[in-house]
Every structure is written in C-alpha cells, then in structure tokens.
Amino acid sequence: MVILAIETSCDETSVAIVKDGKQVLSNVVLSQIDIHADFGGVVPEVASRHHIENITIVIEQALKKADLTLADIDAIAATYGPGLIGSLLIGLQAAKTLSLVLNKPLIPIHHIAGHIYASNIDNEMKFPLISLVVSGGHTDIVYMKEHYSFEKIGGTLDDAVGEAYDKVARVLDLGYPGGPKIDKLAKEGAINYKLPTPKDDDSYDFSFSGLKSAVINLVHKEKQNKRDINKADLAFAFQEVAVNILVKKTIKAALEKKVKQIVLSGGVAANSRLREELIKKANVQKIEVLVPKFEYCTDNAAMIGAAANFSNLKLENEFTLNAKASERLYK
Ligand code: KG4
Ligand code: ZN
C-alpha cells in the first residue's frame, strides 16, 4: 500500500510517500523554525498561515521526489491531533480533499502514534514494548502489547520535557528551539551546579516544572549577586537530572512489563545524552532499544505514513472528521 501522509500539527509542513509502512519514498519537511525563532517560540497564527501557503507545494515536491503521481497513491493519511488547531486543520483539510477527489481512503493518525512508529521504519518493533515518548508537548511512558494498541502507564504531571529544555534554553539566552542547543552546550559542561531531581518515586509519572523553576531561580540569584553563570555547566546539570529520571523510570517500566524492546520516540529522542544513557542502562538489562533516525525524531510525515499502515481505521467519503487540539491516544 502506497500512502501519502501529511503532518502539520505544529510548525513543520511535511508530506511523505511511504510504501507498506516501511519504505520512505520521499519525506519533505518544510520547517518554519527560522520564522518563529524571532519570537522565541511558535506563534500559532503565523504557523497556520505558512501551512496554507506551503501545503500544495510540499505535496507536489513529495510526489516528484518519489517519482509518482496522485494516481499511484492508495490511501491518504494525516495527523488529526493533538497539536495547534489552526495548523492541524490545514493538513487535515488537504488530506480530506485529496481523499474525496481521488476516491481513496483517509487514515486519521494521532501525532504520538506517528512518533512511536518512526522506530518501525528502519527497524522492526517487537511486542510487548515500552515506548518513552518525549517531545515538546508530551512525556509519556506507553505500553504496547501488539500493533496499534497503546496503554499509557505514566506521564508528566506538568511540563513536557521538551518544553523544559526550550524554557531553560530561553533563560540561558541560547535561542529557539532550545533542545538541540542545550544538547550541544552540555557536552562542554561539568558537574558544578546541583539541581533537585523531581518526582524521584516509584510511580511512572514525571514532573519537570520544578526542575525548570530551579534553573530559572538559580540564574536570577546569580544575576542578583552579580556572579557569572557558567552556561555549559548549568546546561549539563539540567540535562543530567532530566535524562536520569527519564531513563530510570523507563527501565523500571520495561522490567516490570517484561518487554522485548524499549522504543524512544519524539523530538527529544534526538538528544544524544538520552540516547546514550538509555542504551547503556538497557544493555545491562539485555533489553533492545530502538531509536529512530534523526530525521524521523522531530515532526515529519514519514512517521505518520509508517503508523497509517498499521491503523485499521480507514474512512471513506469522510466529510465530518475534525482536527482535535487535545486528544488522547491511550485507552
Ligand atoms: O516532536 P517534536 O518535533 O514536536 C512536538 O511534537 O512537540 O519535538 C520538539 C521538541 C522541542 O521541545 C525541541 O527542543 C526538542 O524536541 N528537541 C530536543 C532535541 N532536538 C529536539 N531536545 C533535546 N535534545 C535534542 N537534541
Ligand atoms: Zn511531535
């Protein structure tokens, strides 16, 4: 099955052509990062306007790169939620239109299902598995006993870890998006600052707002005392605390559920320290870790096409499906 997949949940306009959920024939990602960087974060209105301008161009590019025409497409997939409502609407409307005009099924995909299935593109997911989903909007531990079955066993009670990365980067004047900047800078840092480990308990839940506030307070205090901040050391300290708690709870969940694999998913899966630590600790327990290629970690349509291949929900003549800003994946 050849699927044309569309992802526009935030600030990336992306279209991919994916065969049988595995073979990525094209994956075009038009990022708006440079546009939003001036504002220090994504401006929803600006994002949806750019999606409108770009969506047809990106669809054409994806087809051209795959050397296909619309006649070769068997189904259309699109992210319907969660995300920025104005952004989601553009991609979903384009998908509904193509589905009606071509008379091909429409497969609505939850954004997080997409992130998880990014790991099934170049690897084979084996069940049961635990996925650690870490992005700008999510920090969840998800248990999958089979394809397309998602059970959330824990998650953040406040900020997502990517959100904490972005806010810490902002307070350190590192620019947007902050995750990759902190990742890079922390490599030059050392143990110098001590930060509290949040929610270090037996649950599978997380809390990152206290850690974020601890960094902000520390920066303000040092400024008041006219002392310089060592940004690399502070980036290092923040990252160590965040990564350690994520890895600790993921390994615990994997052992309890006796899984075959741990699947790292979402934008923060691009983090070098998180990858390294998770693989190291899972190795000790002889659990295999799947990590998507960098281009499939942050938002992209290839992951949506990969997930769509395993969804049983194929809609015909669909006029009523709406985009959803907040939507649960898990039962
Ligand atoms: O999955 P994604 O592209 O969008 C959402 O669904 O939210 O994730 C974006 C998030 C941002 O918070 C960004 O700072 C973070 O992923 N991120 C990283 C890295 N690359 C992206 N965080 C830490 N280290 C990275 N290398
Ligand atoms: Zn995402």
Coordinates of C-alpha atoms and ligand atoms in Angstrom, one line a residue:
M1 CA 0.0 0.0 0.0
V2 CA 1.4 3.4 -1.0
I3 CA 0.3 6.1 1.4
L4 CA 0.6 9.8 1.0
A5 CA 1.0 11.2 4.6
I6 CA 0.6 14.8 5.8
E7 CA 1.8 16.2 9.1
T8 CA 1.1 19.9 10.1
S9 CA 0.5 19.7 13.8
C10 CA 3.0 22.4 14.8
D11 CA 5.5 24.4 12.7
E12 CA 6.6 21.9 10.2
T13 CA 4.7 21.4 6.9
S14 CA 5.6 17.8 6.0
V15 CA 4.4 15.4 3.3
A16 CA 5.8 11.9 2.8
I17 CA 5.1 8.9 0.5
V18 CA 5.5 5.7 2.4
K19 CA 5.2 2.2 1.0
D20 CA 3.9 -0.6 3.3
G21 CA 4.8 1.5 6.4
K22 CA 8.4 0.8 5.8
Q23 CA 9.8 2.2 2.6
V24 CA 10.0 6.0 2.7
L25 CA 9.9 7.0 -1.0
S26 CA 10.0 10.7 0.0
N27 CA 9.8 12.8 3.2
V28 CA 9.7 16.5 2.6
V29 CA 9.8 18.7 5.7
L30 CA 9.5 22.4 5.4
S31 CA 10.4 23.9 8.7
Q32 CA 9.3 27.3 9.9
I33 CA 11.9 27.4 12.7
D34 CA 13.7 30.5 11.3
I35 CA 10.4 32.4 11.2
H36 CA 9.4 31.5 14.8
A37 CA 12.9 31.9 16.2
D38 CA 12.5 35.7 16.2
F39 CA 9.5 35.3 18.6
G40 CA 11.3 32.8 20.8
G41 CA 8.7 30.1 20.2
V42 CA 5.9 29.0 17.8
V43 CA 3.3 31.7 17.1
P44 CA 0.1 29.6 16.2
E45 CA -1.4 32.2 13.8
V46 CA 1.8 32.6 11.9
A47 CA 2.3 28.8 11.7
S48 CA -1.1 28.2 10.1
R49 CA -0.7 30.9 7.6
H50 CA 2.6 29.4 6.4
H51 CA 1.0 25.9 6.2
I52 CA -1.7 27.3 3.9
E53 CA 1.0 28.9 1.7
N54 CA 3.1 25.8 1.5
I55 CA 0.9 22.7 1.7
T56 CA 0.2 22.2 -2.0
I57 CA 3.9 22.9 -2.9
V58 CA 5.1 20.3 -0.4
I59 CA 2.6 17.7 -1.7
E60 CA 3.9 18.3 -5.2
Q61 CA 7.5 18.0 -4.1
A62 CA 6.9 14.8 -2.2
L63 CA 5.3 13.2 -5.3
K64 CA 8.1 14.4 -7.5
K65 CA 10.8 13.1 -5.2
A66 CA 9.1 9.7 -5.1
D67 CA 8.7 9.8 -8.9
L68 CA 5.0 9.1 -8.6
T69 CA 1.7 10.8 -9.4
L70 CA -1.5 11.0 -7.4
A71 CA -2.9 8.1 -9.5
D72 CA -0.3 5.8 -7.8
I73 CA -1.5 6.6 -4.2
D74 CA -3.6 4.0 -2.4
A75 CA -4.6 6.0 0.7
I76 CA -4.2 9.4 2.3
A77 CA -3.1 9.7 6.0
A78 CA -2.9 12.9 8.1
T79 CA -2.3 13.9 11.7
Y80 CA -5.7 15.0 13.1
G81 CA -4.5 15.8 16.6
P82 CA -3.2 16.7 19.1
G83 CA -1.5 20.0 18.2
L84 CA -2.1 23.6 17.2
I85 CA -5.7 23.6 15.9
G86 CA -5.1 26.1 13.1
S87 CA -2.1 24.1 11.9
L88 CA -3.8 20.7 12.1
L89 CA -6.8 22.0 10.1
I90 CA -4.7 22.8 7.1
G91 CA -3.1 19.4 6.8
L92 CA -6.3 17.5 7.6
Q93 CA -8.3 19.6 5.1
A94 CA -5.8 18.9 2.4
A95 CA -5.9 15.2 3.2
K96 CA -9.8 15.1 3.2
T97 CA -9.8 16.9 -0.1
L98 CA -7.4 14.5 -1.7
S99 CA -9.2 11.5 -0.3
L100 CA -12.6 12.7 -1.8
V101 CA -11.2 13.8 -5.2
L102 CA -9.1 10.6 -5.6
N103 CA -11.8 8.4 -4.0
K104 CA -9.1 6.8 -1.8
P105 CA -9.5 6.1 2.0
L106 CA -8.5 8.6 4.6
I107 CA -6.5 7.3 7.6
P108 CA -6.5 9.8 10.6
I109 CA -3.4 9.4 12.7
H110 CA -2.7 10.5 16.3
H111 CA 0.5 12.5 16.4
I112 CA 2.0 10.3 19.1
A113 CA 1.2 7.1 17.3
G114 CA 3.3 8.6 14.5
H115 CA 6.2 9.4 16.8
I116 CA 6.2 5.8 18.1
Y117 CA 6.0 4.2 14.6
A118 CA 9.1 6.3 13.5
S119 CA 11.0 3.4 15.0
N120 CA 9.3 0.8 12.8
I121 CA 10.7 2.4 9.6
D122 CA 14.3 1.1 9.7
N123 CA 13.7 -1.5 12.4
E124 CA 11.1 -4.0 13.4
M125 CA 9.1 -3.3 16.5
K126 CA 8.7 -6.4 18.7
F127 CA 6.0 -6.7 21.3
P128 CA 5.4 -6.2 24.1
L129 CA 7.3 -3.0 24.2
I130 CA 7.6 0.2 26.2
S131 CA 7.9 3.5 24.4
L132 CA 9.2 6.6 26.1
V133 CA 7.6 9.4 24.2
V134 CA 9.4 12.7 24.7
S135 CA 8.6 15.8 22.8
G136 CA 7.7 19.5 23.1
G137 CA 4.1 18.5 24.2
H138 CA 4.4 15.0 25.6
T139 CA 6.4 13.0 28.1
D140 CA 4.7 9.6 28.4
I141 CA 5.6 6.0 29.1
V142 CA 3.4 3.9 26.8
Y143 CA 3.0 0.1 26.9
M144 CA 2.2 -1.7 23.6
K145 CA 1.2 -5.4 23.8
E146 CA 0.6 -5.5 20.0
H147 CA 0.4 -3.3 16.9
Y148 CA -1.7 -0.2 17.3
S149 CA -2.5 -0.9 21.0
F150 CA -1.4 2.0 23.3
E151 CA -1.6 2.0 27.1
K152 CA -0.2 5.0 28.9
I153 CA 1.2 3.8 32.2
G154 CA 2.7 7.2 33.2
G155 CA 3.4 10.7 32.1
T156 CA 4.3 14.2 33.1
L157 CA 2.0 15.9 35.6
D158 CA 3.0 19.4 34.3
D159 CA 5.6 20.4 31.7
A160 CA 6.7 18.1 28.9
V161 CA 10.5 17.6 28.9
G162 CA 11.0 19.3 25.5
E163 CA 9.1 22.3 26.9
A164 CA 11.5 22.4 29.9
Y165 CA 14.5 22.2 27.5
D166 CA 13.1 25.1 25.5
K167 CA 12.4 27.2 28.6
V168 CA 15.8 26.6 30.2
A169 CA 17.5 27.5 26.8
R170 CA 15.5 30.7 26.7
V171 CA 16.6 31.7 30.2
L172 CA 20.2 31.0 29.2
D173 CA 19.7 33.1 26.0
L174 CA 20.5 30.1 23.8
G175 CA 17.8 30.7 21.2
Y176 CA 14.9 28.6 19.9
P177 CA 14.4 25.6 19.7
G178 CA 16.4 25.0 22.9
G179 CA 16.7 21.2 23.0
P180 CA 19.5 20.9 20.4
K181 CA 21.3 23.9 21.8
I182 CA 21.4 22.5 25.3
D183 CA 22.4 19.1 24.0
K184 CA 25.4 20.7 22.3
L185 CA 26.4 23.0 25.1
A186 CA 26.1 20.4 27.8
K187 CA 28.9 18.4 26.1
E188 CA 31.3 21.2 27.2
G189 CA 29.9 21.3 30.8
A190 CA 30.8 19.5 34.0
I191 CA 29.4 18.9 37.5
N192 CA 29.3 22.3 39.1
Y193 CA 25.6 23.1 39.9
K194 CA 23.3 20.9 41.9
L195 CA 19.6 20.7 40.9
P196 CA 16.7 18.8 42.5
T197 CA 15.5 15.5 40.9
P198 CA 11.8 15.9 40.5
K199 CA 9.3 13.1 41.4
D200 CA 12.0 10.5 42.1
D201 CA 9.5 8.0 43.3
D202 CA 8.0 4.6 42.5
S203 CA 5.4 5.9 40.0
Y204 CA 5.8 6.2 36.3
D205 CA 4.9 9.9 36.3
F206 CA 7.2 12.8 35.8
S207 CA 7.3 16.5 36.8
F208 CA 9.6 19.0 35.1
S209 CA 8.2 22.3 36.1
G210 CA 10.1 22.3 39.5
L211 CA 13.4 21.5 37.7
K212 CA 12.7 24.3 35.2
S213 CA 12.0 26.7 38.0
A214 CA 15.1 25.7 39.9
V215 CA 17.2 26.6 36.9
I216 CA 15.4 30.0 36.5
N217 CA 15.8 30.8 40.2
L218 CA 19.4 29.9 40.1
V219 CA 20.0 32.2 37.1
H220 CA 18.2 35.1 38.8
K221 CA 20.0 34.6 42.1
E222 CA 23.4 34.6 40.4
K223 CA 22.5 37.7 38.4
Q224 CA 21.4 39.5 41.6
N225 CA 24.7 38.6 43.2
K226 CA 26.5 39.8 40.1
R227 CA 28.0 36.4 39.5
D228 CA 28.5 35.0 36.0
I229 CA 26.6 31.8 35.1
N230 CA 28.6 29.0 33.5
K231 CA 26.0 28.2 30.9
A232 CA 27.6 24.9 29.8
D233 CA 27.7 23.7 33.4
L234 CA 24.1 24.7 34.0
A235 CA 23.0 23.0 30.7
F236 CA 24.9 19.9 31.8
A237 CA 23.3 19.9 35.3
F238 CA 19.8 20.3 33.9
Q239 CA 20.3 17.6 31.3
E240 CA 21.7 15.1 33.7
V241 CA 18.8 15.4 36.1
A242 CA 16.2 15.3 33.2
V243 CA 17.8 12.3 31.4
N244 CA 18.5 10.3 34.5
I245 CA 14.9 10.4 35.7
L246 CA 13.6 9.6 32.2
V247 CA 15.9 6.6 31.9
K248 CA 15.3 5.3 35.4
K249 CA 11.6 5.2 35.1
T250 CA 11.6 3.8 31.6
I251 CA 13.9 0.9 32.6
K252 CA 11.8 0.2 35.6
A253 CA 8.6 0.0 33.4
A254 CA 10.4 -2.2 30.9
L255 CA 11.5 -4.7 33.6
E256 CA 8.1 -4.7 35.2
K257 CA 6.3 -5.3 31.9
K258 CA 8.9 -7.8 30.8
V259 CA 9.2 -6.2 27.4
K260 CA 11.3 -7.2 24.4
Q261 CA 12.1 -3.6 23.4
I262 CA 12.2 0.0 24.5
V263 CA 11.3 2.4 21.8
L264 CA 12.5 6.0 22.2
S265 CA 10.1 8.5 20.4
G266 CA 9.5 12.2 19.8
G267 CA 11.7 15.3 19.2
V268 CA 13.7 14.8 22.4
A269 CA 14.7 11.3 21.2
A270 CA 17.2 13.3 19.1
N271 CA 19.0 14.1 22.4
S272 CA 22.5 12.5 22.3
R273 CA 22.8 12.1 26.1
L274 CA 19.3 10.5 26.4
R275 CA 20.1 8.0 23.6
E276 CA 23.5 7.1 25.1
E277 CA 22.2 6.7 28.7
L278 CA 19.1 4.7 27.7
I279 CA 21.0 2.3 25.5
K280 CA 23.7 1.8 28.2
K281 CA 21.2 1.1 31.0
A282 CA 19.0 -1.1 28.8
N283 CA 22.1 -3.1 27.7
V284 CA 22.8 -4.0 31.3
Q285 CA 19.3 -5.5 31.4
K286 CA 19.7 -7.1 28.0
I287 CA 16.7 -5.1 26.6
E288 CA 17.0 -3.9 23.0
V289 CA 16.5 -0.1 22.4
L290 CA 15.1 1.2 19.1
V291 CA 15.9 4.8 18.3
P292 CA 14.6 6.5 15.1
K293 CA 17.0 8.1 12.6
F294 CA 17.4 11.8 13.5
E295 CA 15.2 13.0 10.6
Y296 CA 12.3 10.8 12.0
C297 CA 12.7 12.1 15.6
T298 CA 11.3 15.6 15.2
D299 CA 8.0 16.2 13.4
N300 CA 7.8 14.7 10.0
A301 CA 5.2 13.0 7.8
A302 CA 7.2 9.7 7.2
M303 CA 6.3 8.6 10.7
I304 CA 2.6 9.3 10.0
G305 CA 2.7 7.1 6.9
A306 CA 4.5 4.5 8.9
A307 CA 1.8 4.5 11.6
A308 CA -1.0 4.6 9.0
N309 CA 0.0 1.2 7.6
F310 CA -1.0 -0.4 10.9
S311 CA -4.2 1.5 11.6
N312 CA -7.5 -0.3 10.9
L313 CA -9.4 3.0 10.7
K314 CA -9.8 3.7 7.0
L315 CA -12.5 6.3 6.3
E316 CA -14.4 6.6 3.0
N317 CA -16.3 9.7 1.9
E318 CA -15.3 11.5 5.1
F319 CA -16.8 15.0 5.5
T320 CA -17.2 15.2 9.2
L321 CA -13.8 14.4 10.8
N322 CA -12.4 17.3 12.7
A323 CA -9.0 18.3 13.9
K324 CA -8.5 18.0 17.7
A325 CA -6.2 20.2 19.6
S326 CA -6.1 17.8 22.5
E327 CA -6.8 14.2 22.0
R328 CA -5.9 11.1 24.0
L329 CA -4.3 8.2 22.2
Y330 CA -4.5 5.9 25.1
K331 CA -7.5 3.9 26.2
Ligands
KG4_1 O1 8.3 16.0 18.4 P1 8.7 17.4 18.2 O2 9.4 17.8 16.9 O3 7.4 18.3 18.3 C1 6.4 18.1 19.2 O4 5.6 17.2 18.9 O5 6.4 18.7 20.3 O6 9.6 17.9 19.4 C2 10.1 19.1 19.6 C3 10.9 19.2 20.9 C4 11.3 20.6 21.2 O7 11.0 20.9 22.6 C5 12.8 20.5 21.0 O8 13.5 21.4 21.8 C6 13.1 19.1 21.4 O9 12.0 18.4 20.8 N1 14.4 18.6 20.8 C7 15.4 18.2 21.6 C8 16.5 17.9 20.7 N2 16.0 18.0 19.4 C9 14.8 18.5 19.5 N3 15.5 18.2 22.9 C10 16.7 17.8 23.5 N4 17.8 17.5 22.7 C11 17.7 17.5 21.3 N5 18.8 17.1 20.6
ZN2 ZN 5.9 15.8 17.6

